Amino acid sequence: MEIKAIVGDITQLDVGAIIVNLFEGVHTPGGATGAVDRSLDGAISSLIEEGEIRGKKGELTLIHTLDKIAPHRVLIVGLGNREQFDRDGVRFVSGEALRYLRRLGVQRIATIAHGAGIGGMDPQTSAQAIAEGSILGLYKFDKYLDKKENSKDIKEVLIVESSESKISALGKGMEKGRVFAQATNLCRDMVNEPANFMNPGRMAMIARELAAELGLEIRVLERAQMEELGMGGLLGVARGSEQPPKLIILQYWGDPGNQSNNLGLVGKGITFDTGGISLKPAAEMGEMKGDMAGGASVIAAMKAIGVLKPKINVTAIVPATENMPGGSAQRPGDVIRAMNGKSIEVENTDAEGRLILADALCYARHMGITRLIDVATLTGAMTIALGHVYSGVFTNNQELCDQVLRAGKASGERIWQMPMHEEYKEQNKSSVAEIKNTGGRPAGSITAAQFLAEFVDDTPWVHLDIAGTSRTDKERGYNTKGATGVPVRTLINLVLDLSQG
Ligand code: BES
Ligand code: MN
Ligand code: ZN
């Protein structure tokens, strides 16, 4: 699909459909919507009058133009309440509108830059959001379907503006949106892929392909090197699986002369989580093919970073393994040692994410990383706390956390900060080792974060628990069923912000 920003009169374009909009409570449409209304002899305003068009967020109303104007159809999208409208609203309605038009088989579409008129949004932001919402909303994972649902894909989306002065900003935003969305869709592809294909070796291969394509540095540690480094956490989890574990290290050098200007992105890469010997129940276990979503998100973010080339060094580190209950699997009660020498009692083999992340965080520090973000589908308790709406964020450094929260706001990926009081650490105390890998039922996401904190010492660190947000059962706005690609766009925004000092 091509997206272009052009100067023109939207009522004069020979396209299958044009998209205009309306805020809730507006009776006389203005701007481009008003112009279209007049050229259709007041068709839109009379539908508003009759109460069919109310402007509710995501509302879609289709009008056939019957040769009154060049475009064959007009789609009026509701933007909702004007006070609550923001760039995520633009993404939302773009996703809804384009999926609707694809179902109708429309292939050439023109849209106005939502919000850039009376909405007061700058045109670059609007165009970026339109590109993101469109590309994300049209995403589908149908490679294993023999009968494809939408055989006709949308070929072209034009963002149309009447004045020349906004075109360069629109074009810039559109390009940026494309990069953000394509990286997000790479993450979605990896997460949606079944675990018989998306195994640790495949994750490493995708990282290798990205490195070759974008000139990134890549290193993949094998079992022998993990043994040398004493990575008892990653090796312990990998014991039950026939798949060899991989530690994937993908580096982007945007400020090579200034090595300490760096950021580490660590992502949990459990390509399937059976729970191990502490086996999970059968119901919904298949969802655990997505337990590498954190790892996928950091690899995918590197794709955008490699294209946008910010002035900062970024290292993605992904410990990748299956968590299987094989004959040599680790057992509940086993004691292992992480790379930093700390002994861990494995009370429950299903709390495997924190074990592999412990080693990856140690390795990041060993590499000289000065700021760390980790992303993981870490705890079921995260979904109990925040549902599928917000990811949880935990930190030992409020300044870095605030930067993540800000980057999240710009991306529309909702993030809520959770408390990290010392007192929660007591739940991780073991009588046979330095620490144990479960803290009991109360505040399960916080005790998991406190466990990770033991392996970063005082390096500024932020932990994102995306267990509730990495996938969705609902087609909604720019999300489709399956992987969401959270928090790829937040990570990209964060890296761009940090690179600007
Ligand atoms: N991968 C799971 C967490 C998870 C659950 C993610 C559901 C997405 C949806 C993680 O490895 C896990 O099993 N955590 C356990 C920890 C417990 C044993 C302390 C959990 O949350 O039950
Ligand atoms: Mn688990
Ligand atoms: Zn897991």
Short mmCIF file of C-alpha atoms and ligand atoms in Angstrom, two decimals:
data_model
loop_
_atom_site.label_atom_id
_atom_site.label_comp_id
_atom_site.label_asym_id
_atom_site.label_seq_id
_atom_site.Cartn_x
_atom_site.Cartn_y
_atom_site.Cartn_z
CA MET A 1 0.00 0.00 0.00
CA GLU A 2 1.23 3.44 -0.93
CA ILE A 3 0.61 6.50 1.23
CA LYS A 4 1.19 9.96 -0.23
CA ALA A 5 0.59 13.52 0.84
CA ILE A 6 -0.75 15.68 -2.01
CA VAL A 7 -2.10 19.18 -2.60
CA GLY A 8 -5.56 19.26 -4.08
CA ASP A 9 -9.29 19.60 -3.74
CA ILE A 10 -10.59 16.40 -2.19
CA THR A 11 -13.96 16.72 -3.95
CA GLN A 12 -12.22 16.57 -7.35
CA LEU A 13 -10.29 13.32 -6.92
CA ASP A 14 -11.20 10.26 -8.94
CA VAL A 15 -10.90 7.76 -6.08
CA GLY A 16 -13.08 4.98 -4.68
CA ALA A 17 -13.69 6.87 -1.46
CA ILE A 18 -12.77 10.00 0.42
CA ILE A 19 -12.67 10.16 4.21
CA VAL A 20 -13.89 13.28 6.01
CA ASN A 21 -14.80 13.71 9.67
CA LEU A 22 -17.05 15.25 12.25
CA PHE A 23 -16.68 16.05 15.95
CA GLU A 24 -19.52 15.06 18.24
CA GLY A 25 -22.13 17.80 18.70
CA VAL A 26 -21.26 19.72 15.52
CA HIS A 27 -24.38 20.59 13.49
CA THR A 28 -22.86 22.51 10.62
CA PRO A 29 -19.76 20.75 9.27
CA GLY A 30 -16.83 23.06 8.52
CA GLY A 31 -13.54 22.77 6.65
CA ALA A 32 -13.22 19.99 4.10
CA THR A 33 -16.24 18.16 5.51
CA GLY A 34 -18.27 21.33 4.93
CA ALA A 35 -17.00 21.64 1.37
CA VAL A 36 -17.96 18.04 0.63
CA ASP A 37 -21.36 18.61 2.24
CA ARG A 38 -22.03 21.61 -0.03
CA SER A 39 -20.95 19.71 -3.14
CA LEU A 40 -23.44 16.99 -2.16
CA ASP A 41 -26.26 19.53 -1.71
CA GLY A 42 -26.21 19.25 2.07
CA ALA A 43 -26.40 15.44 2.26
CA ILE A 44 -24.12 15.33 5.33
CA SER A 45 -25.85 18.10 7.24
CA SER A 46 -29.25 16.57 6.64
CA LEU A 47 -28.04 13.23 8.03
CA ILE A 48 -26.76 15.14 11.07
CA GLU A 49 -30.16 16.80 11.32
CA GLU A 50 -31.92 13.42 11.23
CA GLY A 51 -29.60 12.05 13.92
CA GLU A 52 -27.97 9.38 11.76
CA ILE A 53 -24.58 11.10 11.98
CA ARG A 54 -23.69 12.03 15.54
CA GLY A 55 -19.90 12.22 15.37
CA LYS A 56 -19.35 9.58 18.04
CA LYS A 57 -15.75 8.33 18.06
CA GLY A 58 -15.32 5.64 15.43
CA GLU A 59 -18.81 6.11 13.95
CA LEU A 60 -18.76 5.41 10.21
CA THR A 61 -21.32 6.68 7.71
CA LEU A 62 -21.05 5.91 4.02
CA ILE A 63 -22.61 8.05 1.31
CA HIS A 64 -22.62 7.06 -2.36
CA THR A 65 -22.04 10.15 -4.48
CA LEU A 66 -23.74 8.87 -7.66
CA ASP A 67 -21.52 11.02 -9.91
CA LYS A 68 -22.32 14.28 -8.15
CA ILE A 69 -18.61 14.55 -7.43
CA ALA A 70 -15.56 12.66 -8.69
CA PRO A 71 -15.01 10.43 -5.63
CA HIS A 72 -17.37 7.45 -5.72
CA ARG A 73 -18.06 7.39 -1.99
CA VAL A 74 -17.75 9.66 1.03
CA LEU A 75 -17.03 8.10 4.40
CA ILE A 76 -17.75 10.36 7.36
CA VAL A 77 -15.89 9.27 10.50
CA GLY A 78 -16.87 10.44 13.95
CA LEU A 79 -14.01 11.95 15.96
CA GLY A 80 -15.90 11.99 19.27
CA ASN A 81 -15.60 14.69 21.88
CA ARG A 82 -13.40 17.56 20.73
CA GLU A 83 -11.80 18.10 24.18
CA GLN A 84 -10.72 14.46 24.40
CA PHE A 85 -9.48 14.23 20.83
CA ASP A 86 -5.76 13.58 20.37
CA ARG A 87 -3.36 11.90 17.98
CA ASP A 88 -4.37 8.48 19.22
CA GLY A 89 -7.91 9.33 18.14
CA VAL A 90 -6.52 9.93 14.64
CA ARG A 91 -4.87 6.50 14.69
CA PHE A 92 -8.06 4.95 16.00
CA VAL A 93 -10.41 6.36 13.35
CA SER A 94 -7.90 5.76 10.55
CA GLY A 95 -7.72 2.08 11.47
CA GLU A 96 -11.50 1.73 11.70
CA ALA A 97 -12.15 3.63 8.47
CA LEU A 98 -9.61 1.78 6.35
CA ARG A 99 -10.66 -1.67 7.53
CA TYR A 100 -14.26 -0.75 6.67
CA LEU A 101 -13.33 0.44 3.19
CA ARG A 102 -11.19 -2.64 2.57
CA ARG A 103 -14.21 -4.83 3.38
CA LEU A 104 -16.09 -2.95 0.65
CA GLY A 105 -13.27 -3.61 -1.79
CA VAL A 106 -12.31 0.07 -2.22
CA GLN A 107 -8.71 0.31 -3.39
CA ARG A 108 -7.92 4.01 -3.84
CA ILE A 109 -8.71 6.29 -0.93
CA ALA A 110 -8.15 9.95 -0.11
CA THR A 111 -8.41 11.34 3.41
CA ILE A 112 -8.22 14.74 4.97
CA ALA A 113 -5.60 15.25 7.72
CA HIS A 114 -7.83 14.62 10.75
CA GLY A 115 -7.37 17.18 13.49
CA ALA A 116 -5.08 19.42 11.44
CA GLY A 117 -7.90 21.89 10.70
CA ILE A 118 -10.10 23.11 13.54
CA GLY A 119 -8.65 20.35 15.75
CA GLY A 120 -5.49 22.47 16.02
CA MET A 121 -3.08 19.54 15.65
CA ASP A 122 0.12 20.14 13.72
CA PRO A 123 0.00 18.54 10.28
CA GLN A 124 3.08 16.35 10.82
CA THR A 125 1.55 14.76 13.91
CA SER A 126 -1.74 14.19 12.11
CA ALA A 127 -0.09 12.58 9.07
CA GLN A 128 2.07 10.34 11.24
CA ALA A 129 -0.99 9.19 13.14
CA ILE A 130 -2.93 8.56 9.90
CA ALA A 131 -0.07 6.46 8.50
CA GLU A 132 0.30 4.52 11.77
CA GLY A 133 -3.42 3.98 12.20
CA SER A 134 -3.86 2.88 8.59
CA ILE A 135 -0.94 0.47 8.38
CA LEU A 136 -1.57 -0.94 11.85
CA GLY A 137 -5.33 -1.19 11.37
CA LEU A 138 -5.03 -3.05 8.08
CA TYR A 139 -2.56 -5.56 9.51
CA LYS A 140 -3.55 -9.19 9.18
CA PHE A 141 -1.82 -12.44 9.96
CA ASP A 142 -3.23 -14.78 7.33
CA LYS A 143 -0.18 -16.61 6.01
CA TYR A 144 -1.62 -19.97 7.05
CA LEU A 145 -5.14 -19.31 5.76
CA ASP A 146 -5.81 -20.88 2.37
CA LYS A 147 -8.96 -18.80 1.84
CA LYS A 148 -7.97 -15.19 2.45
CA GLU A 149 -10.71 -12.99 3.84
CA ASN A 150 -9.90 -9.76 2.01
CA SER A 151 -8.60 -10.69 -1.38
CA LYS A 152 -8.53 -7.04 -2.51
CA ASP A 153 -5.99 -5.00 -0.59
CA ILE A 154 -6.05 -1.20 -0.49
CA LYS A 155 -3.54 0.10 -3.04
CA GLU A 156 -3.27 3.78 -2.25
CA VAL A 157 -4.07 6.26 0.51
CA LEU A 158 -3.73 9.96 -0.28
CA ILE A 159 -3.57 12.54 2.49
CA VAL A 160 -5.04 15.59 0.82
CA GLU A 161 -4.45 19.18 1.83
CA SER A 162 -5.68 22.29 0.03
CA SER A 163 -2.69 24.47 0.90
CA GLU A 164 0.84 23.85 -0.37
CA SER A 165 2.37 25.10 2.89
CA LYS A 166 1.51 22.00 4.91
CA ILE A 167 2.66 19.40 2.40
CA SER A 168 6.23 18.96 3.53
CA ALA A 169 5.15 18.50 7.15
CA LEU A 170 2.49 16.02 6.06
CA GLY A 171 5.03 14.08 4.01
CA LYS A 172 7.50 13.94 6.90
CA GLY A 173 4.88 12.73 9.34
CA MET A 174 3.60 10.17 6.89
CA GLU A 175 7.11 8.72 6.40
CA LYS A 176 7.75 8.58 10.12
CA GLY A 177 4.39 6.92 10.70
CA ARG A 178 5.20 4.31 8.11
CA VAL A 179 8.49 3.45 9.83
CA PHE A 180 6.82 3.24 13.25
CA ALA A 181 4.00 1.05 11.95
CA GLN A 182 6.16 -1.29 9.90
CA ALA A 183 8.39 -1.95 12.92
CA THR A 184 5.29 -2.61 15.01
CA ASN A 185 3.98 -5.03 12.41
CA LEU A 186 7.29 -6.89 12.40
CA CYS A 187 6.80 -7.40 16.13
CA ARG A 188 3.22 -8.55 15.55
CA ASP A 189 4.35 -11.04 12.91
CA MET A 190 6.88 -12.53 15.30
CA VAL A 191 4.41 -12.76 18.17
CA ASN A 192 1.58 -14.21 16.04
CA GLU A 193 3.84 -16.83 14.49
CA PRO A 194 3.29 -20.25 16.08
CA ALA A 195 6.04 -21.58 18.31
CA ASN A 196 6.90 -24.47 15.99
CA PHE A 197 8.29 -21.82 13.64
CA MET A 198 9.15 -18.96 15.99
CA ASN A 199 11.79 -20.73 18.07
CA PRO A 200 14.99 -19.22 19.51
CA GLY A 201 16.95 -19.97 16.32
CA ARG A 202 14.32 -18.21 14.19
CA MET A 203 14.39 -15.14 16.43
CA ALA A 204 18.15 -15.00 16.04
CA MET A 205 17.78 -15.32 12.28
CA ILE A 206 15.36 -12.40 12.10
CA ALA A 207 17.81 -10.29 14.12
CA ARG A 208 20.59 -11.35 11.72
CA GLU A 209 18.51 -10.37 8.69
CA LEU A 210 17.76 -6.95 10.22
CA ALA A 211 21.43 -6.45 10.98
CA ALA A 212 22.39 -7.21 7.39
CA GLU A 213 19.64 -4.99 6.01
CA LEU A 214 20.36 -1.97 8.21
CA GLY A 215 24.06 -2.29 8.96
CA LEU A 216 23.62 -3.16 12.64
CA GLU A 217 26.07 -5.19 14.67
CA ILE A 218 24.90 -8.67 15.65
CA ARG A 219 26.20 -11.30 18.01
CA VAL A 220 24.42 -14.48 19.06
CA LEU A 221 25.73 -16.35 22.09
CA GLU A 222 25.34 -20.14 22.06
CA ARG A 223 25.06 -22.53 24.99
CA ALA A 224 28.82 -22.97 25.41
CA GLN A 225 29.37 -19.23 25.79
CA MET A 226 26.47 -18.97 28.24
CA GLU A 227 28.16 -21.68 30.28
CA GLU A 228 31.44 -19.76 30.27
CA LEU A 229 29.64 -16.63 31.43
CA GLY A 230 27.80 -18.53 34.16
CA MET A 231 24.31 -17.79 32.91
CA GLY A 232 22.58 -20.28 35.18
CA GLY A 233 19.18 -18.64 34.79
CA LEU A 234 18.94 -18.85 31.02
CA LEU A 235 20.60 -22.29 30.95
CA GLY A 236 18.36 -23.57 33.74
CA VAL A 237 15.19 -22.64 31.87
CA ALA A 238 16.56 -24.04 28.58
CA ARG A 239 17.31 -27.47 30.09
CA GLY A 240 13.84 -28.85 29.48
CA SER A 241 13.84 -28.02 25.77
CA GLU A 242 15.32 -29.64 22.67
CA GLN A 243 15.73 -26.17 21.15
CA PRO A 244 19.15 -24.64 21.76
CA PRO A 245 18.88 -21.32 23.63
CA LYS A 246 20.22 -18.12 22.07
CA LEU A 247 21.30 -14.83 23.56
CA ILE A 248 20.74 -12.31 20.80
CA ILE A 249 22.65 -9.02 20.91
CA LEU A 250 21.77 -6.47 18.24
CA GLN A 251 23.57 -3.11 18.29
CA TYR A 252 22.98 0.20 16.59
CA TRP A 253 25.82 2.73 16.73
CA GLY A 254 24.42 6.21 16.28
CA ASP A 255 27.04 7.95 18.42
CA PRO A 256 30.14 5.73 18.21
CA GLY A 257 32.49 8.45 19.47
CA ASN A 258 30.52 8.64 22.70
CA GLN A 259 30.11 5.06 23.90
CA SER A 260 28.46 5.99 27.19
CA ASN A 261 25.57 7.64 25.31
CA ASN A 262 23.76 4.33 25.25
CA LEU A 263 20.52 2.58 26.01
CA GLY A 264 19.97 -1.14 26.53
CA LEU A 265 16.69 -2.75 25.51
CA VAL A 266 16.28 -6.19 27.06
CA GLY A 267 13.31 -8.34 25.97
CA LYS A 268 12.00 -11.65 27.31
CA GLY A 269 12.22 -14.25 24.56
CA ILE A 270 10.40 -17.33 25.81
CA THR A 271 9.26 -18.75 22.47
CA PHE A 272 6.85 -21.06 24.27
CA ASP A 273 6.02 -21.20 27.95
CA THR A 274 4.54 -24.51 29.05
CA GLY A 275 5.41 -23.62 32.62
CA GLY A 276 8.07 -26.34 32.64
CA ILE A 277 7.72 -28.99 35.37
CA SER A 278 5.33 -26.56 37.12
CA LEU A 279 3.15 -27.21 34.07
CA LYS A 280 0.46 -24.72 33.08
CA PRO A 281 -3.16 -25.91 32.60
CA ALA A 282 -4.13 -26.79 29.02
CA ALA A 283 -6.76 -24.06 28.60
CA GLU A 284 -5.27 -21.14 26.70
CA MET A 285 -1.73 -22.50 26.92
CA GLY A 286 -1.48 -21.78 23.20
CA GLU A 287 -1.32 -18.08 24.02
CA MET A 288 2.12 -18.76 25.43
CA LYS A 289 3.53 -18.75 21.90
CA GLY A 290 3.49 -15.01 22.51
CA ASP A 291 5.74 -15.16 25.56
CA MET A 292 8.55 -13.76 23.42
CA ALA A 293 6.64 -10.51 22.78
CA GLY A 294 9.10 -8.48 24.85
CA GLY A 295 12.01 -9.86 22.84
CA ALA A 296 10.17 -9.31 19.57
CA SER A 297 9.40 -5.72 20.56
CA VAL A 298 13.02 -4.78 21.19
CA ILE A 299 14.21 -6.43 17.96
CA ALA A 300 11.42 -4.71 16.02
CA ALA A 301 12.20 -1.33 17.59
CA MET A 302 15.76 -1.71 16.27
CA LYS A 303 14.33 -1.87 12.75
CA ALA A 304 12.92 1.64 13.11
CA ILE A 305 16.00 2.90 14.93
CA GLY A 306 18.20 1.60 12.12
CA VAL A 307 16.10 3.54 9.61
CA LEU A 308 15.64 6.78 11.58
CA LYS A 309 19.31 6.89 12.67
CA PRO A 310 19.17 8.90 15.94
CA LYS A 311 22.41 10.07 17.58
CA ILE A 312 22.59 7.47 20.37
CA ASN A 313 23.89 3.92 20.74
CA VAL A 314 21.21 1.28 21.29
CA THR A 315 21.71 -2.36 22.19
CA ALA A 316 18.90 -4.91 22.10
CA ILE A 317 19.49 -8.04 24.16
CA VAL A 318 17.13 -10.99 23.92
CA PRO A 319 17.55 -14.16 25.95
CA ALA A 320 15.61 -16.69 23.87
CA THR A 321 14.56 -20.19 24.89
CA GLU A 322 11.55 -22.41 25.30
CA ASN A 323 10.29 -23.32 28.75
CA MET A 324 9.54 -27.03 28.37
CA PRO A 325 9.16 -29.93 30.82
CA GLY A 326 11.71 -32.27 29.18
CA GLY A 327 13.59 -35.07 30.96
CA SER A 328 16.49 -32.83 31.91
CA ALA A 329 14.29 -29.89 32.86
CA GLN A 330 15.04 -28.01 36.05
CA ARG A 331 12.83 -28.91 38.98
CA PRO A 332 11.02 -26.88 41.61
CA GLY A 333 13.43 -26.65 44.52
CA ASP A 334 16.54 -26.55 42.34
CA VAL A 335 19.09 -23.86 43.14
CA ILE A 336 20.84 -22.09 40.28
CA ARG A 337 23.30 -19.21 40.00
CA ALA A 338 22.83 -16.18 37.76
CA MET A 339 25.69 -14.53 35.87
CA ASN A 340 26.41 -12.18 38.79
CA GLY A 341 26.87 -15.17 41.09
CA LYS A 342 23.64 -14.70 43.00
CA SER A 343 22.01 -18.00 44.03
CA ILE A 344 18.33 -18.45 43.18
CA GLU A 345 15.91 -21.03 44.51
CA VAL A 346 13.60 -22.09 41.68
CA GLU A 347 10.41 -22.43 43.64
CA ASN A 348 8.24 -22.56 40.52
CA THR A 349 9.60 -23.34 37.05
CA ASP A 350 6.78 -21.27 35.55
CA ALA A 351 8.38 -18.10 36.89
CA GLU A 352 11.00 -18.52 34.17
CA GLY A 353 10.96 -15.02 32.67
CA ARG A 354 12.73 -13.43 35.61
CA LEU A 355 15.41 -16.15 35.49
CA ILE A 356 16.41 -15.52 31.89
CA LEU A 357 16.09 -11.75 32.32
CA ALA A 358 18.37 -11.84 35.37
CA ASP A 359 21.21 -13.08 33.16
CA ALA A 360 20.36 -10.73 30.30
CA LEU A 361 20.37 -7.72 32.66
CA CYS A 362 23.71 -8.82 34.11
CA TYR A 363 25.07 -9.21 30.60
CA ALA A 364 23.86 -5.73 29.64
CA ARG A 365 25.71 -4.22 32.57
CA HIS A 366 28.78 -6.33 31.74
CA MET A 367 28.66 -4.68 28.27
CA GLY A 368 28.75 -1.22 29.84
CA ILE A 369 25.13 -0.27 29.29
CA THR A 370 24.31 2.84 31.32
CA ARG A 371 20.50 2.89 31.03
CA LEU A 372 18.28 -0.16 30.84
CA ILE A 373 14.74 -0.84 29.73
CA ASP A 374 13.37 -4.35 29.89
CA VAL A 375 10.15 -5.55 28.31
CA ALA A 376 8.47 -8.80 29.29
CA THR A 377 5.20 -10.72 29.36
CA LEU A 378 6.24 -11.40 32.91
CA THR A 379 3.25 -12.02 35.15
CA GLY A 380 -0.39 -13.06 34.92
CA ALA A 381 -0.84 -10.79 37.93
CA MET A 382 -0.22 -7.78 35.67
CA THR A 383 -3.50 -8.53 33.88
CA ILE A 384 -5.27 -8.86 37.22
CA ALA A 385 -3.99 -5.42 38.21
CA LEU A 386 -4.40 -3.41 34.98
CA GLY A 387 -6.35 -5.64 32.59
CA HIS A 388 -5.66 -5.37 28.89
CA VAL A 389 -5.65 -1.57 28.83
CA TYR A 390 -2.42 -0.47 30.53
CA SER A 391 1.04 -2.00 30.68
CA GLY A 392 2.69 -1.75 34.09
CA VAL A 393 5.97 0.09 34.54
CA PHE A 394 8.41 -0.34 37.42
CA THR A 395 11.65 1.50 38.04
CA ASN A 396 14.58 2.35 40.25
CA ASN A 397 14.98 5.72 38.52
CA GLN A 398 12.08 8.16 38.29
CA GLU A 399 13.68 10.34 35.64
CA LEU A 400 14.07 7.48 33.15
CA CYS A 401 10.60 6.23 34.04
CA ASP A 402 9.11 9.67 33.33
CA GLN A 403 10.78 9.59 29.92
CA VAL A 404 9.21 6.21 29.21
CA LEU A 405 5.81 7.48 30.36
CA ARG A 406 6.13 10.51 28.07
CA ALA A 407 7.16 8.34 25.12
CA GLY A 408 4.16 6.13 25.87
CA LYS A 409 1.77 9.09 25.80
CA ALA A 410 2.99 10.10 22.35
CA SER A 411 2.56 6.56 21.06
CA GLY A 412 -0.90 5.95 22.52
CA GLU A 413 0.42 2.84 24.26
CA ARG A 414 -0.95 3.18 27.77
CA ILE A 415 1.48 2.71 30.63
CA TRP A 416 0.82 2.97 34.38
CA GLN A 417 3.50 3.18 37.03
CA MET A 418 3.41 0.60 39.83
CA PRO A 419 4.97 1.02 43.31
CA MET A 420 8.33 -0.53 44.21
CA HIS A 421 8.42 -0.23 48.01
CA GLU A 422 11.28 -2.12 49.70
CA GLU A 423 8.81 -4.04 51.82
CA TYR A 424 7.75 -6.13 48.79
CA LYS A 425 11.26 -7.60 48.65
CA GLU A 426 10.54 -9.64 51.78
CA GLN A 427 8.27 -11.91 49.74
CA ASN A 428 11.24 -13.02 47.59
CA LYS A 429 13.31 -14.23 50.57
CA SER A 430 14.43 -17.85 50.40
CA SER A 431 15.69 -20.03 53.22
CA VAL A 432 18.07 -21.97 50.96
CA ALA A 433 19.37 -19.32 48.52
CA GLU A 434 19.90 -15.55 48.22
CA ILE A 435 16.52 -15.13 46.60
CA LYS A 436 13.65 -17.24 45.24
CA ASN A 437 11.82 -16.82 41.97
CA THR A 438 8.28 -16.46 43.35
CA GLY A 439 6.88 -14.05 45.87
CA GLY A 440 3.45 -15.55 46.44
CA ARG A 441 0.10 -14.32 45.16
CA PRO A 442 -0.10 -10.80 46.61
CA ALA A 443 1.37 -8.15 44.27
CA GLY A 444 2.84 -10.80 41.97
CA SER A 445 3.91 -8.26 39.36
CA ILE A 446 5.72 -6.11 41.90
CA THR A 447 7.62 -8.98 43.49
CA ALA A 448 8.66 -10.08 39.99
CA ALA A 449 9.94 -6.55 39.32
CA GLN A 450 11.73 -6.54 42.68
CA PHE A 451 13.40 -9.79 41.66
CA LEU A 452 14.70 -8.16 38.46
CA ALA A 453 15.88 -5.13 40.41
CA GLU A 454 18.36 -7.40 42.20
CA PHE A 455 20.25 -7.81 38.92
CA VAL A 456 20.60 -4.19 37.85
CA ASP A 457 22.05 -2.73 41.08
CA ASP A 458 22.05 1.05 40.65
CA THR A 459 21.96 1.23 36.85
CA PRO A 460 18.95 3.38 35.91
CA TRP A 461 16.37 0.78 34.91
CA VAL A 462 12.76 0.60 33.82
CA HIS A 463 10.77 -2.62 33.57
CA LEU A 464 7.66 -2.90 31.40
CA ASP A 465 5.30 -5.81 32.13
CA ILE A 466 3.23 -6.29 28.95
CA ALA A 467 1.52 -9.58 29.93
CA GLY A 468 -1.91 -7.94 29.58
CA THR A 469 -1.26 -5.74 26.57
CA SER A 470 0.87 -7.74 24.13
CA ARG A 471 -2.17 -9.33 22.52
CA THR A 472 -5.86 -8.62 22.22
CA ASP A 473 -9.02 -10.59 21.44
CA LYS A 474 -10.77 -7.53 20.04
CA GLU A 475 -10.53 -5.84 16.68
CA ARG A 476 -10.63 -2.21 17.80
CA GLY A 477 -9.26 1.02 16.32
CA TYR A 478 -5.81 0.25 14.94
CA ASN A 479 -5.58 -3.07 16.77
CA THR A 480 -6.57 -6.33 15.15
CA LYS A 481 -7.00 -9.68 16.89
CA GLY A 482 -3.74 -11.18 18.10
CA ALA A 483 -0.48 -9.35 18.76
CA THR A 484 -0.65 -5.58 19.36
CA GLY A 485 3.05 -4.81 18.90
CA VAL A 486 3.16 -3.04 22.29
CA PRO A 487 5.50 -1.31 23.22
CA VAL A 488 7.46 -0.94 19.96
CA ARG A 489 6.32 2.63 19.23
CA THR A 490 7.00 3.73 22.80
CA LEU A 491 10.54 2.35 22.55
CA ILE A 492 11.15 4.17 19.27
CA ASN A 493 9.84 7.44 20.71
CA LEU A 494 11.98 6.98 23.81
CA VAL A 495 15.14 6.44 21.77
CA LEU A 496 14.37 9.49 19.61
CA ASP A 497 13.75 11.62 22.73
CA LEU A 498 16.92 10.43 24.49
CA SER A 499 18.98 11.08 21.36
CA GLN A 500 17.91 14.72 21.51
CA GLY A 501 19.39 15.06 25.00
N1 BES B 1 4.53 -15.91 30.75
C1 BES B 1 3.92 -15.99 32.02
C2 BES B 1 3.07 -14.76 32.34
C3 BES B 1 1.85 -14.57 31.48
C4 BES B 1 0.65 -15.15 31.83
C5 BES B 1 1.89 -13.76 30.37
C6 BES B 1 -0.46 -14.96 31.05
C7 BES B 1 0.78 -13.56 29.57
C8 BES B 1 -0.41 -14.15 29.92
C9 BES B 1 4.98 -16.14 33.10
O1 BES B 1 6.10 -16.85 32.72
C10 BES B 1 4.36 -16.90 34.21
O2 BES B 1 4.01 -18.02 34.01
N2 BES B 1 4.25 -16.25 35.36
C11 BES B 1 3.68 -16.89 36.50
C12 BES B 1 4.51 -16.52 37.69
C13 BES B 1 4.14 -17.26 38.96
C14 BES B 1 4.46 -18.73 38.80
C15 BES B 1 4.92 -16.67 40.09
C16 BES B 1 2.26 -16.37 36.64
O3 BES B 1 2.01 -15.19 36.37
O4 BES B 1 1.39 -17.15 37.00
MN MN B 2 5.88 -18.92 32.95
ZN ZN B 3 6.56 -16.84 30.74
#
